[in-house]
Amino acid sequence: MIGENHESEVEGWLAVQRTFSGMVDEVSAIGETVTKSIRSAQPVYAVIPEPEHRAAVTLQVLNRLHALSEHRGLSASELTAATDLAAERAAGGVPIDALIAAYQVADAEIWRILVERSTPAMTDLLPRVGTLMFEAIRETTTVMAGAHSSVARAIDGDRITLAHQFLECLQDPEQQSAAAVIAARLRLDPRGEFVGLVWLPAPGVTEFSAHQTVSTLPPHLATDVVSRAVAGGQLEMITQAARLPEVVTHGLAEGSLAGRWGIGLARSGLAGARESLGDARLAFNCTSIDHPVRTFERDWHEAVVLAERARVEVLLAPMVEVAHANPHLAETVLAFAAADMSIAAAAQAVHVHANSVTYRLERWSRLTGLEARSFVGLSQSVIACRLAGGHPRPTHSAQREVDNDGRD
């Protein structure tokens, strides 16, 4: 009986080995499948070139298959390969949880194929194979976490220091040579195109403090960004990648990216980087609750005018008070401007009848002396409404005049 059990077990292991050998022959196809699954489930892997990623996955799968077919744990060289990959992924900005999840995708695919191809002789051995796989996951996770943490800490420390030095030198025309050297160390092309950004995270988005930097961003967006914290809890950033500006400008600045954003114009060279960051500051200064994302390319006219807020407020102070006192009028003026002076489109935007829009524009013109249906009057009216900022601050005289007219 014992001999029969032994023979059955030997036969089973031979079947297991044959199955794993078959997978070795198909390792390129398996690696392709696993790579696609990882990149679909973990967007952070977009920072890793796909051919490089596929080669690493294929090697990982091959090491797993060799160890399992030989009924053993991972060898020292196989664990070293996992350690080296963890260090590379840390350098590439892939977080440890995404890395471990990626390894688990490969193990899950190996297990799926094994179960799918199992024979009756293999059935009793599957729990033992599962135990081997579980132990390999434990060992791999341990060595990867250690290597990733060590490299990530060193990179973060160096990058934070270099980012501050770069942004400081960037602002000083006499330090452009130093800025170019630091840019190269940050893997930025000094002659390339830069985009500046300013971000004030929304309350509750993060435990933000003056000591934190761009590590606040999701890792797959932070890889090509350098930043520093400035007064007021804001982050000033420079990037040569389109990922972060595209995410923000396409209306996805929510969740971990929620808050107010100013985005500069793409400009070339280090002088362009300095100017783009200046653009971003101007754009940020015209953000509001209703308009949390501003780009200099689209909103430059408001950004430039509002940069001289103190000068302009002297000219438009009475109109700003009317906007504070009558937010429904200010809302209609802004909607009318955004609708290219179309009464019908403005009515749809503020959810009132077209006649109400006409009345409100007339009312605004009477209260402010600005003809909202003329180019000059509308331009000045928009600036007054932006200066008001959407925060009602009624003045008694203006409010009484509206209250006494029952039409609106």
GROMACS .gro file of C-alpha atoms in nm:
model
  408
    1MET     CA    1   0.000   0.000   0.000
    2ILE     CA    2   0.283   0.235   0.094
    3GLY     CA    3   0.457   0.146  -0.230
    4GLU     CA    4   0.144   0.220  -0.428
    5ASN     CA    5   0.107   0.560  -0.260
    6HIS     CA    6   0.472   0.639  -0.331
    7GLU     CA    7   0.436   0.542  -0.695
    8SER     CA    8   0.121   0.750  -0.722
    9GLU     CA    9   0.298   1.052  -0.571
   10VAL     CA   10   0.597   1.010  -0.804
   11GLU     CA   11   0.362   0.988  -1.100
   12GLY     CA   12   0.184   1.298  -0.979
   13TRP     CA   13   0.503   1.501  -0.944
   14LEU     CA   14   0.615   1.391  -1.288
   15ALA     CA   15   0.284   1.520  -1.423
   16VAL     CA   16   0.335   1.849  -1.234
   17GLN     CA   17   0.685   1.882  -1.378
   18ARG     CA   18   0.558   1.816  -1.730
   19THR     CA   19   0.292   2.085  -1.684
   20PHE     CA   20   0.548   2.338  -1.564
   21SER     CA   21   0.785   2.242  -1.846
   22GLY     CA   22   0.503   2.312  -2.090
   23MET     CA   23   0.459   2.656  -1.931
   24VAL     CA   24   0.832   2.723  -1.968
   25ASP     CA   25   0.794   2.664  -2.341
   26GLU     CA   26   0.510   2.918  -2.341
   27VAL     CA   27   0.675   3.167  -2.106
   28SER     CA   28   0.681   3.450  -2.362
   29ALA     CA   29   0.305   3.428  -2.416
   30ILE     CA   30   0.243   3.402  -2.041
   31GLY     CA   31   0.467   3.703  -1.982
   32GLU     CA   32   0.273   3.899  -2.242
   33THR     CA   33  -0.061   3.815  -2.077
   34VAL     CA   34   0.063   3.899  -1.728
   35THR     CA   35   0.220   4.226  -1.844
   36LYS     CA   36  -0.105   4.341  -2.004
   37SER     CA   37  -0.301   4.251  -1.689
   38ILE     CA   38  -0.059   4.444  -1.467
   39ARG     CA   39  -0.059   4.754  -1.686
   40SER     CA   40  -0.438   4.749  -1.701
   41ALA     CA   41  -0.484   4.708  -1.324
   42GLN     CA   42  -0.191   4.929  -1.217
   43PRO     CA   43  -0.175   5.258  -1.416
   44VAL     CA   44   0.144   5.348  -1.230
   45TYR     CA   45   0.330   5.104  -1.457
   46ALA     CA   46   0.285   5.351  -1.743
   47VAL     CA   47   0.617   5.502  -1.625
   48ILE     CA   48   0.793   5.176  -1.720
   49PRO     CA   49   0.847   5.117  -2.096
   50GLU     CA   50   0.637   4.818  -2.198
   51PRO     CA   51   0.919   4.613  -2.356
   52GLU     CA   52   1.128   4.654  -2.041
   53HIS     CA   53   0.830   4.564  -1.825
   54ARG     CA   54   0.747   4.255  -2.032
   55ALA     CA   55   1.108   4.130  -2.012
   56ALA     CA   56   1.110   4.165  -1.633
   57VAL     CA   57   0.776   3.985  -1.598
   58THR     CA   58   0.891   3.702  -1.825
   59LEU     CA   59   1.206   3.652  -1.615
   60GLN     CA   60   0.997   3.653  -1.297
   61VAL     CA   61   0.759   3.390  -1.437
   62LEU     CA   62   1.051   3.179  -1.559
   63ASN     CA   63   1.217   3.181  -1.216
   64ARG     CA   64   0.889   3.080  -1.053
   65LEU     CA   65   0.837   2.793  -1.297
   66HIS     CA   66   1.189   2.656  -1.256
   67ALA     CA   67   1.159   2.658  -0.876
   68LEU     CA   68   0.816   2.492  -0.880
   69SER     CA   69   0.912   2.226  -1.135
   70GLU     CA   70   1.210   2.134  -0.913
   71HIS     CA   71   0.987   2.123  -0.604
   72ARG     CA   72   1.193   2.383  -0.416
   73GLY     CA   73   1.186   2.738  -0.286
   74LEU     CA   74   1.346   3.032  -0.462
   75SER     CA   75   1.724   3.022  -0.489
   76ALA     CA   76   1.956   3.300  -0.373
   77SER     CA   77   2.004   3.418  -0.732
   78GLU     CA   78   1.628   3.422  -0.796
   79LEU     CA   79   1.569   3.626  -0.481
   80THR     CA   80   1.849   3.861  -0.587
   81ALA     CA   81   1.671   3.913  -0.918
   82ALA     CA   82   1.356   4.013  -0.726
   83THR     CA   83   1.563   4.246  -0.504
   84ASP     CA   84   1.727   4.414  -0.804
   85LEU     CA   85   1.391   4.461  -0.973
   86ALA     CA   86   1.244   4.617  -0.657
   87ALA     CA   87   1.530   4.868  -0.652
   88GLU     CA   88   1.474   4.950  -1.020
   89ARG     CA   89   1.102   4.998  -0.969
   90ALA     CA   90   1.164   5.225  -0.669
   91ALA     CA   91   1.396   5.433  -0.887
   92GLY     CA   92   1.124   5.445  -1.153
   93GLY     CA   93   0.860   5.570  -0.909
   94VAL     CA   94   0.655   5.249  -0.878
   95PRO     CA   95   0.527   5.216  -0.517
   96ILE     CA   96   0.583   4.896  -0.324
   97ASP     CA   97   0.216   4.800  -0.307
   98ALA     CA   98   0.188   4.814  -0.687
   99LEU     CA   99   0.506   4.608  -0.721
  100ILE     CA  100   0.382   4.335  -0.488
  101ALA     CA  101   0.042   4.334  -0.657
  102ALA     CA  102   0.219   4.286  -0.992
  103TYR     CA  103   0.406   3.982  -0.860
  104GLN     CA  104   0.079   3.837  -0.739
  105VAL     CA  105  -0.073   3.874  -1.087
  106ALA     CA  106   0.201   3.649  -1.223
  107ASP     CA  107   0.150   3.390  -0.948
  108ALA     CA  108  -0.225   3.394  -1.006
  109GLU     CA  109  -0.175   3.328  -1.378
  110ILE     CA  110   0.065   3.038  -1.309
  111TRP     CA  111  -0.185   2.886  -1.066
  112ARG     CA  112  -0.473   2.931  -1.309
  113ILE     CA  113  -0.290   2.746  -1.586
  114LEU     CA  114  -0.178   2.471  -1.347
  115VAL     CA  115  -0.531   2.405  -1.224
  116GLU     CA  116  -0.670   2.421  -1.577
  117ARG     CA  117  -0.422   2.156  -1.697
  118SER     CA  118  -0.420   1.938  -1.387
  119THR     CA  119  -0.480   1.563  -1.421
  120PRO     CA  120  -0.628   1.324  -1.164
  121ALA     CA  121  -0.275   1.221  -1.071
  122MET     CA  122  -0.191   1.585  -0.985
  123THR     CA  123  -0.501   1.667  -0.779
  124ASP     CA  124  -0.368   1.553  -0.439
  125LEU     CA  125  -0.044   1.747  -0.494
  126LEU     CA  126  -0.200   2.085  -0.570
  127PRO     CA  127  -0.212   2.191  -0.200
  128ARG     CA  128   0.164   2.124  -0.170
  129VAL     CA  129   0.232   2.326  -0.486
  130GLY     CA  130   0.017   2.603  -0.340
  131THR     CA  131   0.225   2.594  -0.022
  132LEU     CA  132   0.545   2.629  -0.225
  133MET     CA  133   0.398   2.926  -0.410
  134PHE     CA  134   0.282   3.090  -0.087
  135GLU     CA  135   0.628   3.053   0.068
  136ALA     CA  136   0.787   3.200  -0.246
  137ILE     CA  137   0.550   3.499  -0.224
  138ARG     CA  138   0.645   3.551   0.142
  139GLU     CA  139   1.018   3.539   0.071
  140THR     CA  140   0.991   3.761  -0.236
  141THR     CA  141   0.776   4.019  -0.060
  142THR     CA  142   1.021   4.043   0.228
  143VAL     CA  143   1.331   4.104   0.016
  144MET     CA  144   1.151   4.336  -0.226
  145ALA     CA  145   1.008   4.553   0.052
  146GLY     CA  146   1.351   4.598   0.208
  147ALA     CA  147   1.522   4.688  -0.120
  148HIS     CA  148   1.241   4.917  -0.236
  149SER     CA  149   1.226   5.104   0.095
  150SER     CA  150   1.601   5.163   0.105
  151VAL     CA  151   1.620   5.298  -0.250
  152ALA     CA  152   1.298   5.501  -0.222
  153ARG     CA  153   1.418   5.678   0.095
  154ALA     CA  154   1.751   5.766  -0.062
  155ILE     CA  155   1.591   5.887  -0.386
  156ASP     CA  156   1.327   6.093  -0.204
  157GLY     CA  157   1.588   6.262   0.012
  158ASP     CA  158   1.815   6.341  -0.282
  159ARG     CA  159   1.532   6.450  -0.507
  160ILE     CA  160   1.378   6.682  -0.247
  161THR     CA  161   1.713   6.852  -0.194
  162LEU     CA  162   1.786   6.876  -0.565
  163ALA     CA  163   1.434   7.003  -0.641
  164HIS     CA  164   1.472   7.289  -0.395
  165GLN     CA  165   1.816   7.375  -0.534
  166PHE     CA  166   1.690   7.363  -0.891
  167LEU     CA  167   1.390   7.589  -0.827
  168GLU     CA  168   1.601   7.836  -0.631
  169CYS     CA  169   1.868   7.853  -0.904
  170LEU     CA  170   1.597   7.878  -1.169
  171GLN     CA  171   1.474   8.205  -1.021
  172ASP     CA  172   1.824   8.361  -1.026
  173PRO     CA  173   1.941   8.461  -1.379
  174GLU     CA  174   2.302   8.437  -1.258
  175GLN     CA  175   2.258   8.073  -1.151
  176GLN     CA  176   2.142   7.928  -1.481
  177SER     CA  177   2.456   7.716  -1.527
  178ALA     CA  178   2.399   7.556  -1.188
  179ALA     CA  179   2.030   7.508  -1.271
  180ALA     CA  180   2.129   7.325  -1.591
  181VAL     CA  181   2.358   7.087  -1.400
  182ILE     CA  182   2.091   7.014  -1.139
  183ALA     CA  183   1.826   6.969  -1.411
  184ALA     CA  184   2.039   6.696  -1.568
  185ARG     CA  185   2.070   6.519  -1.232
  186LEU     CA  186   1.690   6.535  -1.203
  187ARG     CA  187   1.665   6.380  -1.552
  188LEU     CA  188   1.531   6.700  -1.701
  189ASP     CA  189   1.648   6.837  -2.035
  190PRO     CA  190   1.763   7.199  -1.976
  191ARG     CA  191   1.685   7.280  -2.341
  192GLY     CA  192   1.349   7.103  -2.340
  193GLU     CA  193   0.996   7.228  -2.284
  194PHE     CA  194   0.878   7.296  -1.929
  195VAL     CA  195   0.538   7.353  -1.769
  196GLY     CA  196   0.499   7.524  -1.433
  197LEU     CA  197   0.215   7.443  -1.192
  198VAL     CA  198   0.095   7.577  -0.858
  199TRP     CA  199  -0.131   7.360  -0.638
  200LEU     CA  200  -0.308   7.427  -0.311
  201PRO     CA  201  -0.446   7.089  -0.192
  202ALA     CA  202  -0.806   7.095  -0.073
  203PRO     CA  203  -0.866   7.055   0.303
  204GLY     CA  204  -0.861   6.690   0.395
  205VAL     CA  205  -0.678   6.577   0.081
  206THR     CA  206  -0.356   6.513   0.268
  207GLU     CA  207  -0.171   6.577   0.590
  208PHE     CA  208  -0.002   6.861   0.407
  209SER     CA  209   0.275   7.063   0.569
  210ALA     CA  210   0.562   7.286   0.464
  211HIS     CA  211   0.795   6.985   0.490
  212GLN     CA  212   0.613   6.777   0.232
  213THR     CA  213   0.681   6.796  -0.140
  214VAL     CA  214   0.554   6.643  -0.458
  215SER     CA  215   0.546   6.304  -0.282
  216THR     CA  216   0.193   6.421  -0.196
  217LEU     CA  217   0.097   6.342  -0.558
  218PRO     CA  218  -0.001   5.994  -0.679
  219PRO     CA  219   0.330   5.818  -0.763
  220HIS     CA  220   0.255   5.767  -1.133
  221LEU     CA  221   0.209   6.144  -1.172
  222ALA     CA  222   0.499   6.253  -0.948
  223THR     CA  223   0.781   6.076  -1.131
  224ASP     CA  224   0.877   6.360  -1.367
  225VAL     CA  225   0.782   6.650  -1.138
  226VAL     CA  226   1.007   6.861  -0.915
  227SER     CA  227   0.850   7.082  -0.653
  228ARG     CA  228   0.884   7.282  -0.337
  229ALA     CA  229   0.642   7.395  -0.069
  230VAL     CA  230   0.591   7.770  -0.040
  231ALA     CA  231   0.410   8.004   0.194
  232GLY     CA  232   0.038   7.950   0.216
  233GLY     CA  233   0.058   7.570   0.192
  234GLN     CA  234   0.102   7.569  -0.185
  235LEU     CA  235   0.324   7.352  -0.401
  236GLU     CA  236   0.518   7.506  -0.688
  237MET     CA  237   0.609   7.249  -0.954
  238ILE     CA  238   0.802   7.215  -1.277
  239THR     CA  239   0.755   6.921  -1.514
  240GLN     CA  240   0.856   6.818  -1.865
  241ALA     CA  241   0.595   6.543  -1.887
  242ALA     CA  242   0.240   6.607  -2.006
  243ARG     CA  243   0.078   6.360  -1.765
  244LEU     CA  244   0.007   6.585  -1.467
  245PRO     CA  245  -0.101   6.897  -1.664
  246GLU     CA  246  -0.328   6.681  -1.881
  247VAL     CA  247  -0.491   6.512  -1.583
  248VAL     CA  248  -0.557   6.845  -1.413
  249THR     CA  249  -0.678   7.035  -1.722
  250HIS     CA  250  -0.911   6.754  -1.829
  251GLY     CA  251  -1.122   6.807  -1.518
  252LEU     CA  252  -0.979   6.520  -1.314
  253ALA     CA  253  -0.842   6.735  -1.032
  254GLU     CA  254  -1.042   6.558  -0.764
  255GLY     CA  255  -0.982   6.297  -0.498
  256SER     CA  256  -0.610   6.302  -0.416
  257LEU     CA  257  -0.562   6.591  -0.662
  258ALA     CA  258  -0.846   6.810  -0.533
  259GLY     CA  259  -0.776   7.175  -0.464
  260ARG     CA  260  -0.686   7.483  -0.665
  261TRP     CA  261  -0.449   7.463  -0.962
  262GLY     CA  262  -0.272   7.723  -1.173
  263ILE     CA  263  -0.101   7.591  -1.486
  264GLY     CA  264   0.156   7.780  -1.690
  265LEU     CA  265   0.219   7.789  -2.062
  266ALA     CA  266   0.459   7.528  -2.204
  267ARG     CA  267   0.785   7.716  -2.264
  268SER     CA  268   1.133   7.612  -2.382
  269GLY     CA  269   1.460   7.615  -2.189
  270LEU     CA  270   1.540   7.716  -1.833
  271ALA     CA  271   1.425   8.074  -1.897
  272GLY     CA  272   1.100   7.924  -2.024
  273ALA     CA  273   1.068   7.712  -1.710
  274ARG     CA  274   1.099   8.026  -1.497
  275GLU     CA  275   0.842   8.208  -1.708
  276SER     CA  276   0.600   7.913  -1.704
  277LEU     CA  277   0.616   7.900  -1.326
  278GLY     CA  278   0.538   8.273  -1.328
  279ASP     CA  279   0.243   8.197  -1.558
  280ALA     CA  280   0.122   7.934  -1.312
  281ARG     CA  281   0.136   8.178  -1.020
  282LEU     CA  282  -0.072   8.431  -1.215
  283ALA     CA  283  -0.321   8.163  -1.318
  284PHE     CA  284  -0.344   8.035  -0.962
  285ASN     CA  285  -0.426   8.384  -0.836
  286CYS     CA  286  -0.746   8.389  -1.042
  287THR     CA  287  -0.874   8.053  -0.918
  288SER     CA  288  -1.189   8.041  -0.707
  289ILE     CA  289  -1.435   7.795  -0.559
  290ASP     CA  290  -1.627   7.793  -0.888
  291HIS     CA  291  -1.310   7.789  -1.101
  292PRO     CA  292  -1.053   7.577  -0.913
  293VAL     CA  293  -0.838   7.509  -1.223
  294ARG     CA  294  -0.698   7.792  -1.432
  295THR     CA  295  -0.453   7.776  -1.721
  296PHE     CA  296  -0.252   8.074  -1.837
  297GLU     CA  297  -0.311   7.973  -2.200
  298ARG     CA  298  -0.689   8.007  -2.161
  299ASP     CA  299  -0.725   8.259  -1.877
  300TRP     CA  300  -0.428   8.491  -1.932
  301HIS     CA  301  -0.644   8.804  -1.966
  302GLU     CA  302  -0.799   8.760  -1.621
  303ALA     CA  303  -0.473   8.638  -1.472
  304VAL     CA  304  -0.277   8.941  -1.588
  305VAL     CA  305  -0.543   9.192  -1.483
  306LEU     CA  306  -0.601   9.031  -1.144
  307ALA     CA  307  -0.226   9.030  -1.079
  308GLU     CA  308  -0.270   9.407  -1.045
  309ARG     CA  309  -0.572   9.360  -0.822
  310ALA     CA  310  -0.495   9.656  -0.596
  311ARG     CA  311  -0.473   9.897  -0.890
  312VAL     CA  312  -0.786   9.763  -1.058
  313GLU     CA  313  -0.997   9.755  -0.742
  314VAL     CA  314  -0.963  10.132  -0.710
  315LEU     CA  315  -1.126  10.169  -1.051
  316LEU     CA  316  -1.391   9.902  -1.006
  317ALA     CA  317  -1.468   9.921  -0.633
  318PRO     CA  318  -1.837  10.026  -0.675
  319MET     CA  319  -1.894   9.751  -0.932
  320VAL     CA  320  -1.726   9.493  -0.705
  321GLU     CA  321  -1.962   9.592  -0.423
  322VAL     CA  322  -2.262   9.546  -0.653
  323ALA     CA  323  -2.132   9.199  -0.744
  324HIS     CA  324  -2.087   9.113  -0.375
  325ALA     CA  325  -2.437   9.237  -0.295
  326ASN     CA  326  -2.604   9.067  -0.593
  327PRO     CA  327  -2.436   8.733  -0.664
  328HIS     CA  328  -2.721   8.632  -0.900
  329LEU     CA  329  -2.641   8.931  -1.120
  330ALA     CA  330  -2.268   8.852  -1.113
  331GLU     CA  331  -2.340   8.488  -1.198
  332THR     CA  332  -2.547   8.597  -1.498
  333VAL     CA  333  -2.280   8.841  -1.622
  334LEU     CA  334  -2.014   8.567  -1.607
  335ALA     CA  335  -2.244   8.316  -1.778
  336PHE     CA  336  -2.321   8.571  -2.051
  337ALA     CA  337  -1.949   8.624  -2.110
  338ALA     CA  338  -1.876   8.250  -2.110
  339ALA     CA  339  -2.158   8.201  -2.362
  340ASP     CA  340  -2.000   8.449  -2.607
  341MET     CA  341  -2.276   8.703  -2.533
  342SER     CA  342  -2.557   8.462  -2.617
  343ILE     CA  343  -2.869   8.531  -2.410
  344ALA     CA  344  -3.012   8.184  -2.480
  345ALA     CA  345  -2.694   7.999  -2.382
  346ALA     CA  346  -2.650   8.210  -2.068
  347ALA     CA  347  -3.012   8.139  -1.967
  348GLN     CA  348  -2.947   7.768  -2.001
  349ALA     CA  349  -2.627   7.794  -1.795
  350VAL     CA  350  -2.794   7.971  -1.501
  351HIS     CA  351  -3.125   7.783  -1.534
  352VAL     CA  352  -3.354   8.083  -1.587
  353HIS     CA  353  -3.570   8.215  -1.872
  354ALA     CA  354  -3.398   8.422  -2.140
  355ASN     CA  355  -3.610   8.722  -2.038
  356SER     CA  356  -3.463   8.698  -1.688
  357VAL     CA  357  -3.111   8.709  -1.831
  358THR     CA  358  -3.199   9.021  -2.030
  359TYR     CA  359  -3.349   9.184  -1.722
  360ARG     CA  360  -3.052   9.094  -1.503
  361LEU     CA  361  -2.803   9.237  -1.754
  362GLU     CA  362  -3.004   9.559  -1.770
  363ARG     CA  363  -3.019   9.567  -1.391
  364TRP     CA  364  -2.643   9.518  -1.369
  365SER     CA  365  -2.587   9.801  -1.615
  366ARG     CA  366  -2.811  10.035  -1.414
  367LEU     CA  367  -2.640   9.955  -1.083
  368THR     CA  368  -2.282   9.968  -1.212
  369GLY     CA  369  -2.288  10.201  -1.512
  370LEU     CA  370  -2.121   9.926  -1.718
  371GLU     CA  371  -2.304   9.823  -2.033
  372ALA     CA  372  -2.275   9.446  -2.008
  373ARG     CA  373  -2.384   9.396  -2.370
  374SER     CA  374  -2.089   9.593  -2.509
  375PHE     CA  375  -1.736   9.458  -2.540
  376VAL     CA  376  -1.571   9.712  -2.309
  377GLY     CA  377  -1.853   9.705  -2.054
  378LEU     CA  378  -1.862   9.325  -2.046
  379SER     CA  379  -1.482   9.299  -2.013
  380GLN     CA  380  -1.480   9.534  -1.715
  381SER     CA  381  -1.788   9.364  -1.568
  382VAL     CA  382  -1.619   9.023  -1.579
  383ILE     CA  383  -1.316   9.159  -1.394
  384ALA     CA  384  -1.542   9.320  -1.130
  385CYS     CA  385  -1.725   8.990  -1.079
  386ARG     CA  386  -1.396   8.799  -1.053
  387LEU     CA  387  -1.269   9.049  -0.798
  388ALA     CA  388  -1.585   8.991  -0.598
  389GLY     CA  389  -1.483   8.628  -0.585
  390GLY     CA  390  -1.831   8.490  -0.547
  391HIS     CA  391  -1.849   8.577  -0.176
  392PRO     CA  392  -2.157   8.798  -0.109
  393ARG     CA  393  -2.087   9.114   0.090
  394PRO     CA  394  -2.405   9.321   0.059
  395THR     CA  395  -2.407   9.695   0.088
  396HIS     CA  396  -2.733   9.844   0.209
  397SER     CA  397  -2.789  10.093  -0.074
  398ALA     CA  398  -2.733   9.843  -0.355
  399GLN     CA  399  -2.934   9.570  -0.182
  400ARG     CA  400  -3.231   9.798  -0.115
  401GLU     CA  401  -3.252   9.896  -0.482
  402VAL     CA  402  -3.278   9.531  -0.587
  403ASP     CA  403  -3.511   9.435  -0.305
  404ASN     CA  404  -3.751   9.713  -0.397
  405ASP     CA  405  -3.786   9.584  -0.752
  406GLY     CA  406  -4.000   9.274  -0.752
  407ARG     CA  407  -3.923   9.164  -1.105
  408ASP     CA  408  -3.613   8.956  -1.017
   0.00000   0.00000   0.00000
